[in-house]
């Protein structure tokens, strides 16, 4: 549940169901350097009005990565792909998403360095289930084995 902070939304006459109040509080929090509070207000705005393009774009501005911002912009595009603010957001964020994807692809395509070879291989240890005192390392020939006949 959303706990509304004290302030304009709780003032007499303020409607708890008005998305614009929460949107404006989100803008104020974002401008005031309080991104978590801003996210809560924008999220509440979107709960009240999932078609609120400005809230989708504001929450995209608060995203930690271009890819996360792109996910929010996609929501705004679903509402109105031709809206000028949505088009502008796509033009800003998509090149960053594409560049990150290209860098990731280049990184994955680079050959991995080979592990350095050990000059002295470690001696093989006995299997975990071998009884103590048995010659589990195989130093004593197995005379019952057909290969030893």
PDB file of N, CA, C and O in Angstrom, residues 28-95:
ATOM      1  N   UNK A  28       8.506  17.456  -7.953  1.00  0.00           N
ATOM      2  CA  UNK A  28       9.133  18.229  -6.884  1.00  0.00           C
ATOM      3  C   UNK A  28      10.215  17.414  -6.179  1.00  0.00           C
ATOM      4  O   UNK A  28      11.318  17.917  -5.910  1.00  0.00           O
ATOM      5  N   UNK A  29       9.934  16.150  -5.893  1.00  0.00           N
ATOM      6  CA  UNK A  29      10.914  15.289  -5.229  1.00  0.00           C
ATOM      7  C   UNK A  29      12.132  15.059  -6.131  1.00  0.00           C
ATOM      8  O   UNK A  29      13.276  15.092  -5.665  1.00  0.00           O
ATOM      9  N   UNK A  30      11.896  14.841  -7.420  1.00  0.00           N
ATOM     10  CA  UNK A  30      13.007  14.629  -8.354  1.00  0.00           C
ATOM     11  C   UNK A  30      13.880  15.878  -8.425  1.00  0.00           C
ATOM     12  O   UNK A  30      15.115  15.789  -8.356  1.00  0.00           O
ATOM     13  N   UNK A  31      13.247  17.041  -8.538  1.00  0.00           N
ATOM     14  CA  UNK A  31      14.007  18.298  -8.594  1.00  0.00           C
ATOM     15  C   UNK A  31      14.737  18.557  -7.283  1.00  0.00           C
ATOM     16  O   UNK A  31      15.792  19.193  -7.272  1.00  0.00           O
ATOM     17  N   UNK A  32      14.190  18.060  -6.187  1.00  0.00           N
ATOM     18  CA  UNK A  32      14.800  18.244  -4.877  1.00  0.00           C
ATOM     19  C   UNK A  32      15.864  17.204  -4.547  1.00  0.00           C
ATOM     20  O   UNK A  32      16.367  17.168  -3.432  1.00  0.00           O
ATOM     21  N   UNK A  33      16.181  16.336  -5.519  1.00  0.00           N
ATOM     22  CA  UNK A  33      17.228  15.338  -5.285  1.00  0.00           C
ATOM     23  C   UNK A  33      16.785  14.159  -4.432  1.00  0.00           C
ATOM     24  O   UNK A  33      17.604  13.524  -3.771  1.00  0.00           O
ATOM     25  N   UNK A  34      15.507  13.833  -4.473  1.00  0.00           N
ATOM     26  CA  UNK A  34      14.976  12.717  -3.701  1.00  0.00           C
ATOM     27  C   UNK A  34      14.383  11.681  -4.663  1.00  0.00           C
ATOM     28  O   UNK A  34      13.165  11.540  -4.781  1.00  0.00           O
ATOM     29  N   UNK A  35      15.257  10.948  -5.363  1.00  0.00           N
ATOM     30  CA  UNK A  35      14.774  10.048  -6.422  1.00  0.00           C
ATOM     31  C   UNK A  35      13.866   8.925  -5.931  1.00  0.00           C
ATOM     32  O   UNK A  35      12.916   8.570  -6.625  1.00  0.00           O
ATOM     33  N   UNK A  36      14.130   8.360  -4.762  1.00  0.00           N
ATOM     34  CA  UNK A  36      13.266   7.270  -4.275  1.00  0.00           C
ATOM     35  C   UNK A  36      11.860   7.776  -3.991  1.00  0.00           C
ATOM     36  O   UNK A  36      10.880   7.124  -4.327  1.00  0.00           O
ATOM     37  N   UNK A  37      11.776   8.934  -3.382  1.00  0.00           N
ATOM     38  CA  UNK A  37      10.466   9.531  -3.125  1.00  0.00           C
ATOM     39  C   UNK A  37       9.767   9.842  -4.450  1.00  0.00           C
ATOM     40  O   UNK A  37       8.572   9.571  -4.615  1.00  0.00           O
ATOM     41  N   UNK A  38      10.525  10.366  -5.404  1.00  0.00           N
ATOM     42  CA  UNK A  38       9.957  10.682  -6.719  1.00  0.00           C
ATOM     43  C   UNK A  38       9.418   9.415  -7.383  1.00  0.00           C
ATOM     44  O   UNK A  38       8.305   9.421  -7.931  1.00  0.00           O
ATOM     45  N   UNK A  39      10.173   8.324  -7.321  1.00  0.00           N
ATOM     46  CA  UNK A  39       9.714   7.057  -7.908  1.00  0.00           C
ATOM     47  C   UNK A  39       8.389   6.611  -7.283  1.00  0.00           C
ATOM     48  O   UNK A  39       7.496   6.140  -7.994  1.00  0.00           O
ATOM     49  N   UNK A  40       8.289   6.748  -5.976  1.00  0.00           N
ATOM     50  CA  UNK A  40       7.038   6.350  -5.306  1.00  0.00           C
ATOM     51  C   UNK A  40       5.864   7.178  -5.817  1.00  0.00           C
ATOM     52  O   UNK A  40       4.794   6.643  -6.092  1.00  0.00           O
ATOM     53  N   UNK A  41       6.063   8.492  -5.950  1.00  0.00           N
ATOM     54  CA  UNK A  41       4.970   9.357  -6.427  1.00  0.00           C
ATOM     55  C   UNK A  41       4.607   9.042  -7.883  1.00  0.00           C
ATOM     56  O   UNK A  41       3.416   8.982  -8.225  1.00  0.00           O
ATOM     57  N   UNK A  42       5.619   8.833  -8.722  1.00  0.00           N
ATOM     58  CA  UNK A  42       5.322   8.514 -10.125  1.00  0.00           C
ATOM     59  C   UNK A  42       4.646   7.148 -10.238  1.00  0.00           C
ATOM     60  O   UNK A  42       3.733   6.960 -11.049  1.00  0.00           O
ATOM     61  N   UNK A  43       5.083   6.219  -9.419  1.00  0.00           N
ATOM     62  CA  UNK A  43       4.452   4.891  -9.426  1.00  0.00           C
ATOM     63  C   UNK A  43       2.991   5.004  -8.997  1.00  0.00           C
ATOM     64  O   UNK A  43       2.106   4.390  -9.604  1.00  0.00           O
ATOM     65  N   UNK A  44       2.732   5.809  -7.989  1.00  0.00           N
ATOM     66  CA  UNK A  44       1.340   6.000  -7.547  1.00  0.00           C
ATOM     67  C   UNK A  44       0.528   6.692  -8.648  1.00  0.00           C
ATOM     68  O   UNK A  44      -0.632   6.319  -8.902  1.00  0.00           O
ATOM     69  N   UNK A  45       1.141   7.655  -9.310  1.00  0.00           N
ATOM     70  CA  UNK A  45       0.472   8.320 -10.447  1.00  0.00           C
ATOM     71  C   UNK A  45       0.050   7.281 -11.472  1.00  0.00           C
ATOM     72  O   UNK A  45      -1.085   7.287 -11.962  1.00  0.00           O
ATOM     73  N   UNK A  46       0.971   6.356 -11.783  1.00  0.00           N
ATOM     74  CA  UNK A  46       0.699   5.346 -12.812  1.00  0.00           C
ATOM     75  C   UNK A  46      -0.308   4.300 -12.341  1.00  0.00           C
ATOM     76  O   UNK A  46      -1.026   3.730 -13.165  1.00  0.00           O
ATOM     77  N   UNK A  47      -0.377   4.072 -11.048  1.00  0.00           N
ATOM     78  CA  UNK A  47      -1.415   3.178 -10.531  1.00  0.00           C
ATOM     79  C   UNK A  47      -2.793   3.802 -10.734  1.00  0.00           C
ATOM     80  O   UNK A  47      -3.757   3.100 -11.043  1.00  0.00           O
ATOM     81  N   UNK A  48      -2.868   5.118 -10.565  1.00  0.00           N
ATOM     82  CA  UNK A  48      -4.134   5.817 -10.759  1.00  0.00           C
ATOM     83  C   UNK A  48      -4.454   6.035 -12.231  1.00  0.00           C
ATOM     84  O   UNK A  48      -5.621   6.039 -12.616  1.00  0.00           O
ATOM     85  N   UNK A  49      -3.414   6.232 -13.038  1.00  0.00           N
ATOM     86  CA  UNK A  49      -3.605   6.505 -14.469  1.00  0.00           C
ATOM     87  C   UNK A  49      -2.462   5.879 -15.272  1.00  0.00           C
ATOM     88  O   UNK A  49      -1.437   6.501 -15.501  1.00  0.00           O
ATOM     89  N   UNK A  50      -2.624   4.618 -15.698  1.00  0.00           N
ATOM     90  CA  UNK A  50      -1.558   3.935 -16.446  1.00  0.00           C
ATOM     91  C   UNK A  50      -1.238   4.581 -17.805  1.00  0.00           C
ATOM     92  O   UNK A  50      -0.240   4.240 -18.425  1.00  0.00           O
ATOM     93  N   UNK A  51      -2.058   5.525 -18.224  1.00  0.00           N
ATOM     94  CA  UNK A  51      -1.829   6.199 -19.508  1.00  0.00           C
ATOM     95  C   UNK A  51      -1.152   7.565 -19.332  1.00  0.00           C
ATOM     96  O   UNK A  51      -1.115   8.357 -20.271  1.00  0.00           O
ATOM     97  N   UNK A  52      -0.612   7.816 -18.182  1.00  0.00           N
ATOM     98  CA  UNK A  52       0.014   9.105 -17.877  1.00  0.00           C
ATOM     99  C   UNK A  52       1.432   9.105 -18.468  1.00  0.00           C
ATOM    100  O   UNK A  52       2.396   8.685 -17.829  1.00  0.00           O
ATOM    101  N   UNK A  53       1.541   9.576 -19.689  1.00  0.00           N
ATOM    102  CA  UNK A  53       2.813   9.552 -20.424  1.00  0.00           C
ATOM    103  C   UNK A  53       3.919  10.271 -19.663  1.00  0.00           C
ATOM    104  O   UNK A  53       5.047   9.770 -19.560  1.00  0.00           O
ATOM    105  N   UNK A  54       3.617  11.437 -19.129  1.00  0.00           N
ATOM    106  CA  UNK A  54       4.656  12.212 -18.440  1.00  0.00           C
ATOM    107  C   UNK A  54       5.223  11.441 -17.249  1.00  0.00           C
ATOM    108  O   UNK A  54       6.432  11.503 -16.987  1.00  0.00           O
ATOM    109  N   UNK A  55       4.388  10.698 -16.534  1.00  0.00           N
ATOM    110  CA  UNK A  55       4.875   9.912 -15.391  1.00  0.00           C
ATOM    111  C   UNK A  55       5.784   8.783 -15.869  1.00  0.00           C
ATOM    112  O   UNK A  55       6.821   8.510 -15.262  1.00  0.00           O
ATOM    113  N   UNK A  56       5.408   8.122 -16.989  1.00  0.00           N
ATOM    114  CA  UNK A  56       6.283   7.078 -17.547  1.00  0.00           C
ATOM    115  C   UNK A  56       7.643   7.663 -17.911  1.00  0.00           C
ATOM    116  O   UNK A  56       8.686   7.057 -17.653  1.00  0.00           O
ATOM    117  N   UNK A  57       7.643   8.843 -18.507  1.00  0.00           N
ATOM    118  CA  UNK A  57       8.899   9.447 -18.935  1.00  0.00           C
ATOM    119  C   UNK A  57       9.710   9.962 -17.745  1.00  0.00           C
ATOM    120  O   UNK A  57      10.948   9.883 -17.759  1.00  0.00           O
ATOM    121  N   UNK A  58       9.037  10.460 -16.735  1.00  0.00           N
ATOM    122  CA  UNK A  58       9.752  10.911 -15.543  1.00  0.00           C
ATOM    123  C   UNK A  58      10.413   9.725 -14.827  1.00  0.00           C
ATOM    124  O   UNK A  58      11.555   9.821 -14.390  1.00  0.00           O
ATOM    125  N   UNK A  59       9.685   8.637 -14.720  1.00  0.00           N
ATOM    126  CA  UNK A  59      10.265   7.468 -14.055  1.00  0.00           C
ATOM    127  C   UNK A  59      11.406   6.899 -14.903  1.00  0.00           C
ATOM    128  O   UNK A  59      12.390   6.385 -14.362  1.00  0.00           O
ATOM    129  N   UNK A  60      11.312   7.046 -16.220  1.00  0.00           N
ATOM    130  CA  UNK A  60      12.431   6.640 -17.095  1.00  0.00           C
ATOM    131  C   UNK A  60      13.658   7.492 -16.804  1.00  0.00           C
ATOM    132  O   UNK A  60      14.784   6.989 -16.800  1.00  0.00           O
ATOM    133  N   UNK A  61      13.452   8.782 -16.550  1.00  0.00           N
ATOM    134  CA  UNK A  61      14.577   9.668 -16.219  1.00  0.00           C
ATOM    135  C   UNK A  61      15.270   9.259 -14.935  1.00  0.00           C
ATOM    136  O   UNK A  61      16.448   9.580 -14.739  1.00  0.00           O
ATOM    137  N   UNK A  62      14.566   8.582 -14.056  1.00  0.00           N
ATOM    138  CA  UNK A  62      15.135   8.165 -12.778  1.00  0.00           C
ATOM    139  C   UNK A  62      15.774   6.776 -12.841  1.00  0.00           C
ATOM    140  O   UNK A  62      16.355   6.325 -11.856  1.00  0.00           O
ATOM    141  N   UNK A  63      15.656   6.125 -13.976  1.00  0.00           N
ATOM    142  CA  UNK A  63      16.188   4.760 -14.107  1.00  0.00           C
ATOM    143  C   UNK A  63      17.708   4.748 -13.958  1.00  0.00           C
ATOM    144  O   UNK A  63      18.392   5.720 -14.300  1.00  0.00           O
ATOM    145  N   UNK A  64      18.216   3.632 -13.460  1.00  0.00           N
ATOM    146  CA  UNK A  64      19.648   3.490 -13.226  1.00  0.00           C
ATOM    147  C   UNK A  64      20.449   3.183 -14.492  1.00  0.00           C
ATOM    148  O   UNK A  64      21.648   3.432 -14.532  1.00  0.00           O
ATOM    149  N   UNK A  65      19.800   2.607 -15.486  1.00  0.00           N
ATOM    150  CA  UNK A  65      20.493   2.242 -16.724  1.00  0.00           C
ATOM    151  C   UNK A  65      19.641   2.650 -17.923  1.00  0.00           C
ATOM    152  O   UNK A  65      18.412   2.777 -17.796  1.00  0.00           O
ATOM    153  N   UNK A  66      20.276   2.821 -19.076  1.00  0.00           N
ATOM    154  CA  UNK A  66      19.490   3.102 -20.281  1.00  0.00           C
ATOM    155  C   UNK A  66      18.487   1.989 -20.590  1.00  0.00           C
ATOM    156  O   UNK A  66      17.383   2.266 -21.051  1.00  0.00           O
ATOM    157  N   UNK A  67      18.855   0.764 -20.290  1.00  0.00           N
ATOM    158  CA  UNK A  67      17.946  -0.357 -20.562  1.00  0.00           C
ATOM    159  C   UNK A  67      16.705  -0.276 -19.682  1.00  0.00           C
ATOM    160  O   UNK A  67      15.590  -0.536 -20.148  1.00  0.00           O
ATOM    161  N   UNK A  68      16.888   0.088 -18.421  1.00  0.00           N
ATOM    162  CA  UNK A  68      15.725   0.247 -17.535  1.00  0.00           C
ATOM    163  C   UNK A  68      14.872   1.426 -18.000  1.00  0.00           C
ATOM    164  O   UNK A  68      13.641   1.341 -18.007  1.00  0.00           O
ATOM    165  N   UNK A  69      15.523   2.517 -18.395  1.00  0.00           N
ATOM    166  CA  UNK A  69      14.787   3.674 -18.916  1.00  0.00           C
ATOM    167  C   UNK A  69      13.992   3.263 -20.156  1.00  0.00           C
ATOM    168  O   UNK A  69      12.836   3.677 -20.323  1.00  0.00           O
ATOM    169  N   UNK A  70      14.607   2.452 -21.009  1.00  0.00           N
ATOM    170  CA  UNK A  70      13.944   2.004 -22.237  1.00  0.00           C
ATOM    171  C   UNK A  70      12.666   1.238 -21.918  1.00  0.00           C
ATOM    172  O   UNK A  70      11.649   1.401 -22.601  1.00  0.00           O
ATOM    173  N   UNK A  71      12.696   0.422 -20.868  1.00  0.00           N
ATOM    174  CA  UNK A  71      11.492  -0.330 -20.493  1.00  0.00           C
ATOM    175  C   UNK A  71      10.336   0.616 -20.156  1.00  0.00           C
ATOM    176  O   UNK A  71       9.200   0.385 -20.561  1.00  0.00           O
ATOM    177  N   UNK A  72      10.636   1.686 -19.425  1.00  0.00           N
ATOM    178  CA  UNK A  72       9.587   2.664 -19.094  1.00  0.00           C
ATOM    179  C   UNK A  72       9.134   3.431 -20.339  1.00  0.00           C
ATOM    180  O   UNK A  72       7.947   3.704 -20.511  1.00  0.00           O
ATOM    181  N   UNK A  73      10.079   3.770 -21.195  1.00  0.00           N
ATOM    182  CA  UNK A  73       9.729   4.486 -22.431  1.00  0.00           C
ATOM    183  C   UNK A  73       8.837   3.610 -23.302  1.00  0.00           C
ATOM    184  O   UNK A  73       7.908   4.114 -23.954  1.00  0.00           O
ATOM    185  N   UNK A  74       9.074   2.309 -23.290  1.00  0.00           N
ATOM    186  CA  UNK A  74       8.209   1.398 -24.048  1.00  0.00           C
ATOM    187  C   UNK A  74       6.768   1.478 -23.539  1.00  0.00           C
ATOM    188  O   UNK A  74       5.823   1.374 -24.323  1.00  0.00           O
ATOM    189  N   UNK A  75       6.609   1.658 -22.238  1.00  0.00           N
ATOM    190  CA  UNK A  75       5.252   1.801 -21.691  1.00  0.00           C
ATOM    191  C   UNK A  75       4.600   3.085 -22.212  1.00  0.00           C
ATOM    192  O   UNK A  75       3.418   3.086 -22.565  1.00  0.00           O
ATOM    193  N   UNK A  76       5.375   4.160 -22.263  1.00  0.00           N
ATOM    194  CA  UNK A  76       4.848   5.420 -22.799  1.00  0.00           C
ATOM    195  C   UNK A  76       4.532   5.270 -24.286  1.00  0.00           C
ATOM    196  O   UNK A  76       3.528   5.809 -24.766  1.00  0.00           O
ATOM    197  N   UNK A  77       5.374   4.545 -25.009  1.00  0.00           N
ATOM    198  CA  UNK A  77       5.117   4.313 -26.441  1.00  0.00           C
ATOM    199  C   UNK A  77       3.830   3.540 -26.649  1.00  0.00           C
ATOM    200  O   UNK A  77       3.119   3.759 -27.630  1.00  0.00           O
ATOM    201  N   UNK A  78       3.531   2.619 -25.735  1.00  0.00           N
ATOM    202  CA  UNK A  78       2.292   1.843 -25.844  1.00  0.00           C
ATOM    203  C   UNK A  78       1.067   2.742 -25.691  1.00  0.00           C
ATOM    204  O   UNK A  78       0.014   2.471 -26.267  1.00  0.00           O
ATOM    205  N   UNK A  79       1.226   3.835 -24.955  1.00  0.00           N
ATOM    206  CA  UNK A  79       0.125   4.780 -24.773  1.00  0.00           C
ATOM    207  C   UNK A  79      -0.025   5.654 -26.018  1.00  0.00           C
ATOM    208  O   UNK A  79      -1.122   5.815 -26.550  1.00  0.00           O
ATOM    209  N   UNK A  80       1.096   6.228 -26.492  1.00  0.00           N
ATOM    210  CA  UNK A  80       1.054   7.111 -27.661  1.00  0.00           C
ATOM    211  C   UNK A  80       2.452   7.240 -28.249  1.00  0.00           C
ATOM    212  O   UNK A  80       3.247   8.091 -27.822  1.00  0.00           O
ATOM    213  N   UNK A  81       2.751   6.397 -29.215  1.00  0.00           N
ATOM    214  CA  UNK A  81       4.091   6.366 -29.812  1.00  0.00           C
ATOM    215  C   UNK A  81       4.423   7.640 -30.576  1.00  0.00           C
ATOM    216  O   UNK A  81       5.601   7.941 -30.782  1.00  0.00           O
ATOM    217  N   UNK A  82       3.433   8.405 -30.977  1.00  0.00           N
ATOM    218  CA  UNK A  82       3.713   9.620 -31.754  1.00  0.00           C
ATOM    219  C   UNK A  82       3.744  10.887 -30.892  1.00  0.00           C
ATOM    220  O   UNK A  82       3.990  11.973 -31.413  1.00  0.00           O
ATOM    221  N   UNK A  83       3.527  10.741 -29.599  1.00  0.00           N
ATOM    222  CA  UNK A  83       3.575  11.904 -28.701  1.00  0.00           C
ATOM    223  C   UNK A  83       4.983  12.507 -28.787  1.00  0.00           C
ATOM    224  O   UNK A  83       5.986  11.788 -28.707  1.00  0.00           O
ATOM    225  N   UNK A  84       5.097  13.820 -28.956  1.00  0.00           N
ATOM    226  CA  UNK A  84       6.421  14.451 -29.136  1.00  0.00           C
ATOM    227  C   UNK A  84       7.417  14.149 -28.010  1.00  0.00           C
ATOM    228  O   UNK A  84       8.600  13.951 -28.271  1.00  0.00           O
ATOM    229  N   UNK A  85       6.954  14.083 -26.768  1.00  0.00           N
ATOM    230  CA  UNK A  85       7.859  13.782 -25.658  1.00  0.00           C
ATOM    231  C   UNK A  85       8.342  12.334 -25.707  1.00  0.00           C
ATOM    232  O   UNK A  85       9.483  12.035 -25.349  1.00  0.00           O
ATOM    233  N   UNK A  86       7.471  11.448 -26.161  1.00  0.00           N
ATOM    234  CA  UNK A  86       7.852  10.038 -26.294  1.00  0.00           C
ATOM    235  C   UNK A  86       8.879   9.892 -27.415  1.00  0.00           C
ATOM    236  O   UNK A  86       9.898   9.220 -27.250  1.00  0.00           O
ATOM    237  N   UNK A  87       8.627  10.547 -28.535  1.00  0.00           N
ATOM    238  CA  UNK A  87       9.566  10.497 -29.658  1.00  0.00           C
ATOM    239  C   UNK A  87      10.934  11.036 -29.225  1.00  0.00           C
ATOM    240  O   UNK A  87      11.974  10.444 -29.521  1.00  0.00           O
ATOM    241  N   UNK A  88      10.925  12.132 -28.501  1.00  0.00           N
ATOM    242  CA  UNK A  88      12.174  12.724 -28.017  1.00  0.00           C
ATOM    243  C   UNK A  88      12.908  11.755 -27.078  1.00  0.00           C
ATOM    244  O   UNK A  88      14.115  11.561 -27.179  1.00  0.00           O
ATOM    245  N   UNK A  89      12.184  11.115 -26.180  1.00  0.00           N
ATOM    246  CA  UNK A  89      12.790  10.160 -25.245  1.00  0.00           C
ATOM    247  C   UNK A  89      13.388   8.972 -25.997  1.00  0.00           C
ATOM    248  O   UNK A  89      14.499   8.524 -25.686  1.00  0.00           O
ATOM    249  N   UNK A  90      12.667   8.473 -26.996  1.00  0.00           N
ATOM    250  CA  UNK A  90      13.197   7.376 -27.816  1.00  0.00           C
ATOM    251  C   UNK A  90      14.494   7.810 -28.489  1.00  0.00           C
ATOM    252  O   UNK A  90      15.490   7.071 -28.485  1.00  0.00           O
ATOM    253  N   UNK A  91      14.504   9.018 -29.042  1.00  0.00           N
ATOM    254  CA  UNK A  91      15.693   9.501 -29.749  1.00  0.00           C
ATOM    255  C   UNK A  91      16.890   9.717 -28.823  1.00  0.00           C
ATOM    256  O   UNK A  91      18.029   9.651 -29.270  1.00  0.00           O
ATOM    257  N   UNK A  92      16.624   9.958 -27.554  1.00  0.00           N
ATOM    258  CA  UNK A  92      17.720  10.137 -26.594  1.00  0.00           C
ATOM    259  C   UNK A  92      18.216   8.796 -26.074  1.00  0.00           C
ATOM    260  O   UNK A  92      19.412   8.542 -25.999  1.00  0.00           O
ATOM    261  N   UNK A  93      17.301   7.911 -25.699  1.00  0.00           N
ATOM    262  CA  UNK A  93      17.681   6.679 -25.011  1.00  0.00           C
ATOM    263  C   UNK A  93      18.069   5.549 -25.954  1.00  0.00           C
ATOM    264  O   UNK A  93      19.000   4.797 -25.670  1.00  0.00           O
ATOM    265  N   UNK A  94      17.384   5.415 -27.087  1.00  0.00           N
ATOM    266  CA  UNK A  94      17.672   4.270 -27.946  1.00  0.00           C
ATOM    267  C   UNK A  94      19.143   4.194 -28.370  1.00  0.00           C
ATOM    268  O   UNK A  94      19.723   3.101 -28.325  1.00  0.00           O
ATOM    269  N   UNK A  95      19.804   5.291 -28.765  1.00  0.00           N
ATOM    270  CA  UNK A  95      21.226   5.176 -29.129  1.00  0.00           C
ATOM    271  C   UNK A  95      22.088   4.650 -27.971  1.00  0.00           C
ATOM    272  O   UNK A  95      23.040   3.903 -28.199  1.00  0.00           O
TER     273      UNK A  95
END
